XYZ file of C-alpha atoms in Angstrom:
517
model
C 0.000 0.000 0.000
C 2.805 2.483 0.865
C 1.826 6.040 1.808
C -1.080 7.962 0.317
C -2.220 11.543 0.744
C -5.757 12.731 0.025
C -6.706 16.402 -0.328
C -10.104 16.906 1.305
C -10.078 20.680 1.740
C -8.111 23.877 1.149
C -7.645 23.024 -2.538
C -9.087 25.405 -5.105
C -9.932 27.582 -2.097
C -8.288 28.953 1.045
C -10.491 27.399 3.720
C -11.559 23.933 4.892
C -8.077 22.575 5.643
C -8.157 18.753 5.760
C -5.536 16.240 4.588
C -5.798 12.465 5.031
C -2.593 10.422 5.327
C -2.677 6.635 5.074
C 0.298 4.351 5.725
C 0.704 0.586 6.004
C -0.078 0.766 9.713
C -1.903 4.031 10.428
C -4.455 6.589 9.242
C -4.035 10.227 10.235
C -5.737 13.530 9.563
C -3.907 16.850 9.447
C -6.358 19.647 10.295
C -10.135 19.450 10.198
C -11.250 22.946 9.318
C -14.460 24.654 8.311
C -15.167 25.924 4.839
C -15.934 29.641 5.023
C -17.307 32.086 2.476
C -20.611 32.180 0.625
C -23.552 30.141 1.936
C -22.773 27.597 -0.808
C -19.185 27.275 0.437
C -20.333 26.959 4.035
C -22.756 24.201 3.033
C -19.726 22.009 2.268
C -19.339 21.570 6.020
C -22.441 19.347 5.894
C -20.907 16.884 3.442
C -20.156 13.609 5.276
C -16.485 12.919 5.968
C -14.723 10.976 3.197
C -13.587 8.345 5.719
C -14.905 6.579 8.793
C -14.134 8.768 11.799
C -13.449 5.733 13.955
C -10.649 4.507 11.681
C -8.381 7.464 12.414
C -5.407 6.850 14.679
C -4.575 10.521 15.215
C -5.497 14.076 14.314
C -2.766 16.718 14.061
C -3.728 20.388 14.242
C -1.559 23.180 12.811
C -3.310 26.074 14.573
C -6.533 27.368 16.078
C -8.179 29.337 13.263
C -11.648 28.080 12.392
C -10.736 27.075 8.836
C -8.221 24.629 10.321
C -10.003 23.367 13.458
C -13.693 24.220 13.049
C -15.030 20.772 12.112
C -13.194 18.811 14.816
C -16.257 18.592 17.116
C -18.280 17.288 14.151
C -15.587 14.630 13.642
C -15.790 13.734 17.334
C -19.584 13.566 17.084
C -19.138 11.228 14.091
C -17.107 8.786 16.206
C -13.495 9.942 16.468
C -12.170 9.250 19.969
C -8.407 9.385 19.428
C -5.798 11.999 20.327
C -5.675 15.517 18.882
C -2.054 16.677 18.825
C -1.257 20.398 18.928
C 0.843 22.889 20.835
C -0.469 23.914 24.257
C -1.246 27.441 23.041
C -3.192 26.031 20.094
C -5.261 23.724 22.293
C -6.135 26.629 24.614
C -7.081 28.888 21.708
C -8.945 26.114 19.876
C -11.154 25.530 22.899
C -12.204 29.194 22.776
C -12.758 29.107 19.004
C -14.814 25.914 19.101
C -16.969 26.965 22.049
C -17.676 30.232 20.281
C -18.506 28.384 17.044
C -20.923 26.073 18.869
C -22.581 29.064 20.559
C -22.927 31.004 17.283
C -24.354 27.959 15.504
C -26.887 27.511 18.291
C -27.899 31.163 18.058
C -28.130 30.965 14.261
C -30.338 27.891 14.524
C -32.556 29.661 17.078
C -32.967 32.612 14.687
C -33.962 30.231 11.912
C -36.519 28.535 14.182
C -38.046 31.888 15.149
C -38.379 32.831 11.491
C -39.782 29.402 10.481
C -41.865 28.278 13.490
C -44.017 25.819 11.554
C -41.042 24.045 9.985
C -39.176 24.073 13.298
C -42.195 22.436 14.940
C -42.001 19.534 12.506
C -44.099 20.772 9.646
C -41.320 20.025 7.172
C -38.936 22.400 5.456
C -39.875 24.152 2.267
C -37.173 22.688 0.021
C -37.701 25.485 -2.479
C -36.979 28.249 0.010
C -33.802 30.235 -0.471
C -32.626 29.682 3.107
C -32.986 25.898 3.002
C -31.594 25.500 -0.498
C -28.409 27.323 0.530
C -27.828 24.790 3.331
C -28.241 21.603 1.315
C -24.908 19.763 1.050
C -23.698 20.273 -2.530
C -22.851 17.465 -4.930
C -19.408 16.325 -3.801
C -17.029 16.001 -6.758
C -13.754 17.435 -8.047
C -15.485 20.360 -9.776
C -17.175 21.549 -6.577
C -14.718 24.402 -5.730
C -15.104 25.913 -9.199
C -18.924 25.796 -9.045
C -18.950 27.463 -5.639
C -16.696 30.302 -6.804
C -19.444 31.298 -9.227
C -22.017 31.699 -6.419
C -23.067 35.270 -5.503
C -21.569 36.574 -2.231
C -23.836 37.263 0.719
C -23.857 37.091 4.504
C -26.076 34.847 6.606
C -26.868 34.895 10.323
C -29.225 31.894 10.333
C -28.777 28.140 9.979
C -31.338 25.357 9.909
C -29.271 23.036 12.106
C -26.023 23.418 14.061
C -23.154 21.091 13.123
C -22.351 20.434 16.775
C -23.061 21.708 20.260
C -21.276 22.473 23.519
C -21.232 18.816 24.585
C -19.323 17.869 21.444
C -16.798 20.592 22.241
C -16.469 19.303 25.813
C -15.493 15.884 24.478
C -13.177 17.404 21.879
C -11.245 19.335 24.528
C -10.682 16.125 26.501
C -8.928 14.589 23.495
C -6.262 17.286 23.044
C -2.648 16.265 23.655
C -0.088 19.085 23.974
C 3.293 18.844 22.240
C 6.310 21.155 22.387
C 8.016 22.838 19.476
C 11.013 20.937 18.065
C 10.306 17.728 20.048
C 9.618 14.594 18.006
C 6.488 12.734 19.134
C 5.176 9.336 18.062
C 1.600 10.086 17.003
C 0.694 6.681 15.503
C 2.457 3.358 14.810
C 5.428 4.084 12.559
C 4.642 7.824 12.388
C 6.490 10.598 14.250
C 5.675 14.300 14.160
C 7.697 17.402 14.995
C 5.931 20.723 15.406
C 7.861 23.872 14.408
C 6.820 27.500 14.964
C 4.953 28.828 11.904
C 4.889 32.445 13.121
C 1.239 32.879 12.056
C -0.631 33.161 15.368
C 0.204 32.080 18.903
C 1.027 28.367 18.925
C 0.777 27.919 15.154
C 2.855 25.094 13.738
C 4.537 23.678 10.690
C 4.170 19.908 11.029
C 7.033 17.663 9.969
C 5.712 14.112 9.594
C 8.154 11.170 9.398
C 6.715 7.872 8.257
C 8.878 4.762 8.736
C 8.351 1.647 6.630
C 11.071 -0.926 7.324
C 14.393 0.791 6.680
C 12.830 3.610 4.645
C 11.641 6.923 6.077
C 9.511 9.425 4.174
C 9.248 13.000 5.428
C 6.161 15.081 4.625
C 6.025 18.723 5.737
C 2.718 20.571 6.161
C 3.346 24.317 6.233
C 0.010 25.188 7.821
C -0.383 28.947 7.544
C 2.991 30.684 7.445
C 3.414 34.036 9.131
C 5.659 36.956 8.287
C 9.092 37.862 9.582
C 9.224 40.592 12.243
C 5.507 40.461 13.062
C 4.653 41.692 16.575
C 4.129 39.148 19.372
C 4.988 35.876 17.568
C 8.338 34.521 16.395
C 9.415 34.237 12.764
C 8.433 31.129 10.753
C 10.929 28.292 11.219
C 13.030 27.521 8.134
C 13.205 23.805 7.269
C 15.562 22.226 4.753
C 14.706 18.516 4.575
C 11.546 16.957 3.151
C 10.512 14.422 0.562
C 7.170 16.196 0.078
C 5.914 19.627 1.103
C 2.353 20.930 1.334
C 2.764 24.704 1.170
C 0.134 27.367 1.653
C -0.357 29.838 -1.187
C -2.881 32.350 0.157
C -0.833 35.295 -1.098
C 0.899 33.456 -3.929
C 0.197 36.355 -6.270
C 0.697 39.373 -4.022
C 3.319 41.376 -2.189
C 2.360 42.997 1.098
C 2.858 46.663 1.793
C 5.750 47.534 4.058
C 4.729 47.140 7.708
C 5.687 50.715 8.577
C 3.658 51.990 5.629
C 0.703 49.947 6.897
C 1.031 51.501 10.351
C 1.113 54.962 8.793
C -2.041 54.170 6.789
C -3.799 52.967 9.949
C -2.831 56.180 11.746
C -4.174 58.250 8.845
C -7.484 56.362 8.952
C -7.868 56.893 12.710
C -7.099 60.588 12.343
C -9.590 60.835 9.479
C -12.525 59.360 11.403
C -11.551 61.359 14.480
C -11.744 64.601 12.507
C -15.065 63.705 10.893
C -16.514 62.202 14.097
C -17.074 58.968 12.269
C -16.684 55.224 12.808
C -13.801 52.934 11.906
C -15.164 49.397 11.528
C -12.491 46.692 11.356
C -13.474 43.106 10.491
C -10.841 41.007 12.210
C -10.127 37.443 13.177
C -10.530 37.294 16.949
C -7.245 35.442 17.231
C -4.090 36.998 15.870
C -5.168 40.123 14.009
C -7.156 41.599 16.904
C -4.171 41.317 19.249
C -1.857 42.908 16.668
C -4.270 45.782 15.989
C -4.469 46.525 19.719
C -0.656 46.423 19.902
C -0.270 48.932 17.047
C -3.040 51.286 18.207
C -1.497 51.415 21.678
C 1.906 52.169 20.163
C 0.474 54.925 17.930
C -1.288 56.504 20.903
C 1.854 56.410 23.085
C 3.839 58.006 20.255
C 1.288 60.808 19.862
C 0.477 59.877 16.275
C -3.261 59.432 16.912
C -5.720 60.986 19.380
C -7.434 58.804 21.944
C -10.500 57.385 20.187
C -12.703 54.936 22.144
C -12.078 51.333 21.053
C -14.782 48.659 21.183
C -13.548 45.084 20.885
C -16.838 43.470 19.998
C -15.868 39.858 20.410
C -16.066 37.856 23.622
C -13.787 35.354 21.904
C -11.141 38.040 21.314
C -11.230 38.910 25.011
C -10.675 35.299 26.031
C -8.043 34.847 23.337
C -6.064 37.812 24.638
C -6.058 36.147 28.062
C -4.592 33.015 26.459
C -1.905 35.128 24.784
C -0.883 36.432 28.214
C -0.681 32.847 29.554
C 1.805 31.679 26.920
C 4.857 33.964 26.990
C 7.034 30.959 26.118
C 6.116 31.395 22.449
C 6.533 35.184 22.225
C 9.188 36.864 20.160
C 11.941 38.593 22.117
C 10.502 42.119 21.749
C 7.163 41.141 23.281
C 8.809 39.109 26.031
C 11.010 42.091 26.937
C 8.001 44.436 27.120
C 6.209 42.074 29.481
C 9.313 41.730 31.649
C 9.382 45.528 31.929
C 5.803 45.533 33.218
C 4.247 46.934 30.051
C 1.428 45.043 28.313
C 1.394 45.440 24.535
C -2.034 43.820 24.364
C -4.002 46.608 26.071
C -5.280 49.885 24.581
C -6.204 52.510 27.218
C -9.925 52.429 27.925
C -10.657 49.570 25.523
C -14.105 48.087 26.014
C -14.975 44.464 25.416
C -18.661 43.926 24.678
C -19.737 40.490 25.830
C -23.531 40.669 25.627
C -25.399 40.946 22.321
C -27.365 43.947 23.617
C -24.075 45.719 24.436
C -22.864 44.969 20.923
C -25.962 46.407 19.273
C -25.793 49.493 21.512
C -22.448 50.460 19.932
C -24.360 52.152 17.087
C -25.651 54.747 19.565
C -22.318 55.593 21.230
C -20.867 59.125 20.936
C -18.517 59.394 17.983
C -15.767 59.053 16.927
C -15.335 55.367 17.769
C -13.326 52.375 16.573
C -14.987 48.951 16.406
C -13.130 45.675 15.898
C -15.415 42.689 15.364
C -15.322 39.235 13.809
C -15.526 37.453 11.494
C -12.599 38.714 9.474
C -14.059 37.786 6.061
C -17.646 38.859 6.873
C -18.877 35.267 6.904
C -20.826 35.603 10.162
C -20.504 36.866 13.717
C -21.302 40.255 15.191
C -19.725 42.133 12.307
C -22.907 41.368 10.352
C -25.220 43.638 12.344
C -22.544 46.352 12.333
C -22.517 46.138 8.534
C -26.260 46.678 8.476
C -25.798 49.798 10.637
C -22.659 51.291 9.117
C -22.430 50.323 5.425
C -25.018 52.980 4.445
C -23.243 55.611 6.620
C -20.894 57.975 4.687
C -19.039 58.872 7.922
C -18.003 55.229 8.443
C -14.786 53.650 7.159
C -14.779 49.883 6.642
C -11.129 48.922 7.115
C -9.906 45.535 5.860
C -6.626 44.324 7.387
C -6.827 40.619 6.529
C -7.298 38.297 3.581
C -10.713 38.201 1.885
C -11.251 34.889 0.109
C -13.031 34.504 -3.208
C -16.793 34.240 -2.824
C -16.913 36.019 0.538
C -18.874 39.163 1.253
C -15.563 40.679 2.345
C -13.992 40.169 -1.098
C -17.134 41.590 -2.745
C -16.947 44.808 -0.717
C -13.160 45.060 -0.925
C -13.312 44.984 -4.720
C -15.889 47.745 -5.013
C -19.300 46.181 -4.410
C -21.986 48.875 -4.287
C -24.414 46.878 -2.159
C -24.250 43.987 0.304
C -26.709 41.117 0.592
C -27.181 40.120 4.238
C -29.919 37.750 5.366
C -31.554 38.099 1.930
C -31.810 41.903 2.205
C -29.784 44.468 0.233
C -27.824 47.230 2.002
C -26.283 50.123 0.023
C -22.568 50.771 0.484
C -22.061 54.482 1.131
C -19.176 54.157 3.591
C -15.512 54.459 2.650
C -13.775 51.094 2.086
C -10.030 50.912 2.802
C -7.643 47.932 2.631
C -4.261 47.641 4.348
C -2.254 44.555 3.385
C 0.734 45.109 5.678
C -1.059 43.659 8.719
C -1.658 40.269 7.134
C -0.748 37.253 9.251
C 0.154 35.353 6.064
C 3.483 35.419 4.292
C 3.323 37.138 0.904
C 4.628 35.673 -2.347
C 8.221 36.745 -1.692
C 8.198 35.388 1.861
C 6.609 32.101 0.765
C 9.225 31.730 -1.963
C 12.027 32.459 0.510
C 10.713 29.802 2.920
C 10.551 27.156 0.185
C 14.000 28.179 -1.068
C 15.507 26.577 2.039
C 14.420 23.164 0.761
C 15.982 23.884 -2.613
C 19.231 25.098 -1.064
C 18.585 28.449 -2.748
C 18.013 30.779 0.202
C 20.180 33.871 0.160
C 21.084 36.813 2.362
C 19.298 37.011 5.706
C 17.007 34.147 4.674
C 19.869 31.654 4.390
C 20.662 29.247 7.238
C 23.720 27.160 8.036
C 21.905 23.979 6.995
C 20.804 25.164 3.545
C 23.919 23.740 1.918
C 22.779 20.250 2.945
C 19.150 20.813 1.907
C 17.147 17.880 0.583
C 15.151 18.972 -2.444
C 11.554 17.713 -2.187
C 10.355 15.212 -4.757
C 7.234 17.337 -5.079
C 5.636 20.463 -3.614
C 1.835 20.602 -3.356
C 0.277 24.062 -3.286
C -2.788 24.329 -1.039
C -4.706 27.025 0.876
C -5.060 29.312 -2.108
C -7.551 30.562 -4.645
C -6.675 29.675 -8.267
C -5.573 33.208 -9.106
C -2.870 32.820 -6.426
C -1.778 29.190 -6.783
C -1.272 29.145 -10.570
C 1.215 32.038 -10.845
C 2.944 30.942 -7.632
C 3.489 27.460 -9.057
C 5.070 28.934 -12.177
C 7.369 31.129 -10.102
C 8.567 28.184 -7.993
C 9.278 26.102 -11.086
C 11.114 28.958 -12.760
C 13.104 30.348 -9.834
C 13.697 27.300 -7.617
C 13.386 24.445 -10.084
C 10.867 22.658 -7.874
C 8.396 20.023 -9.057
C 5.119 21.740 -8.162
C 1.649 20.233 -8.285
C -1.693 21.956 -7.688
C -3.957 19.191 -6.360
C -7.653 18.877 -7.081
C -10.370 18.343 -4.506
C -10.484 14.725 -3.229
C -7.385 13.805 -5.253
C -5.344 10.879 -3.869
C -1.578 10.894 -4.390
C 0.809 8.008 -3.708
C 3.989 9.106 -1.913
C 7.317 7.333 -2.096
């Protein structure tokens, strides 16, 4: 049988990370993430798993973002009772993410039941209704990602049935097993894993998988989501030089980020603009990672006198809990952040910041004296509290909608970022009269140059500050698989890697099975 790898998510799209590895003696899953985007994309989460949950020997998790961990409780509900390996910071953050996801799904189901009381009472769903049709699991075949990209973007705050509940999350949390960076761990018979810092969010990991079959060992590296060098709080991504196969993310395979200092200057200009006009700065942000960095930068700008003090509302209970987890794990900070904490300064607090935990508090933000800044999730406008803020602020010319993170194809975020004049939310149209601004320098993902530099270590081609002492002995991969990217990013990135690094690059299709070795 040898080793096989099946691509069950994050191919032809950024989200839904899920990779199945089969060996002679074990079956493992790397990541089990949610698909995010349009209602059609989200409906993919209802497709049954492509394997029996009970046959898995182990699940390995790269990090705690929903598109990498969001379906784990559904897998547990389906019968998976084995270990879930991750770093300690990831397990702590994942618990917050998954509890929040279960709560939001429950609330979305309750909204649907209030709107459809007869169907909720057992009268049967109207299969022709727009809401129900959007939730039907789509036909599962290789062409599915392409069909979904053609679907119109919209936001939804209702669901007919939650994928899992709090009890499933309780059981999931009991199955987590913490591992340390750089320590090899046997995760299944004949399979060892080493987690390396990916520099994306707290606890994020590159997973180096070593599969032994007799005297032969095959090394497969899963990049997870790679961060950027010199990003606040977290360390730089770890360079690796040895692998037989590499699965590399390609989210920004076609883009270069703005300089970080230029991004900070643009943020300061936006804050000063809304302060002068007594407006609102609305920032869609992932509760984990981007929110903490935004708070860091705003605090720094205020201390340096580059912005006035504008009230900041962090409208995400999950972000509040996540920031607490960040403070509990200084062992994975970069040196700058560790030094600040040792000095008694907290880079994760903006003076007078207000966390809004209750829904009523969140909705009351619209009536607060202006100017104000509001940071709310989700980062790609696929759900969460940001949706009711969009209803309030999109038609408001004094509001600035500020994007600081990636907006995937098919999402409402991408639609607005690229000039959409109206937004469809819960089947109603809202005009876009606010200013829309994008800043790429705050991305938690490596850009095309940084991705290329990371892969150059395997090819022995790293240069300058990117080079390491082990590059000379690099083992060129037999093949590099590009995942976690929309087609407009993966295709040009593949060509660049072939041309500049001479790598054998393959862009897998959905559900494709590849024999390794």
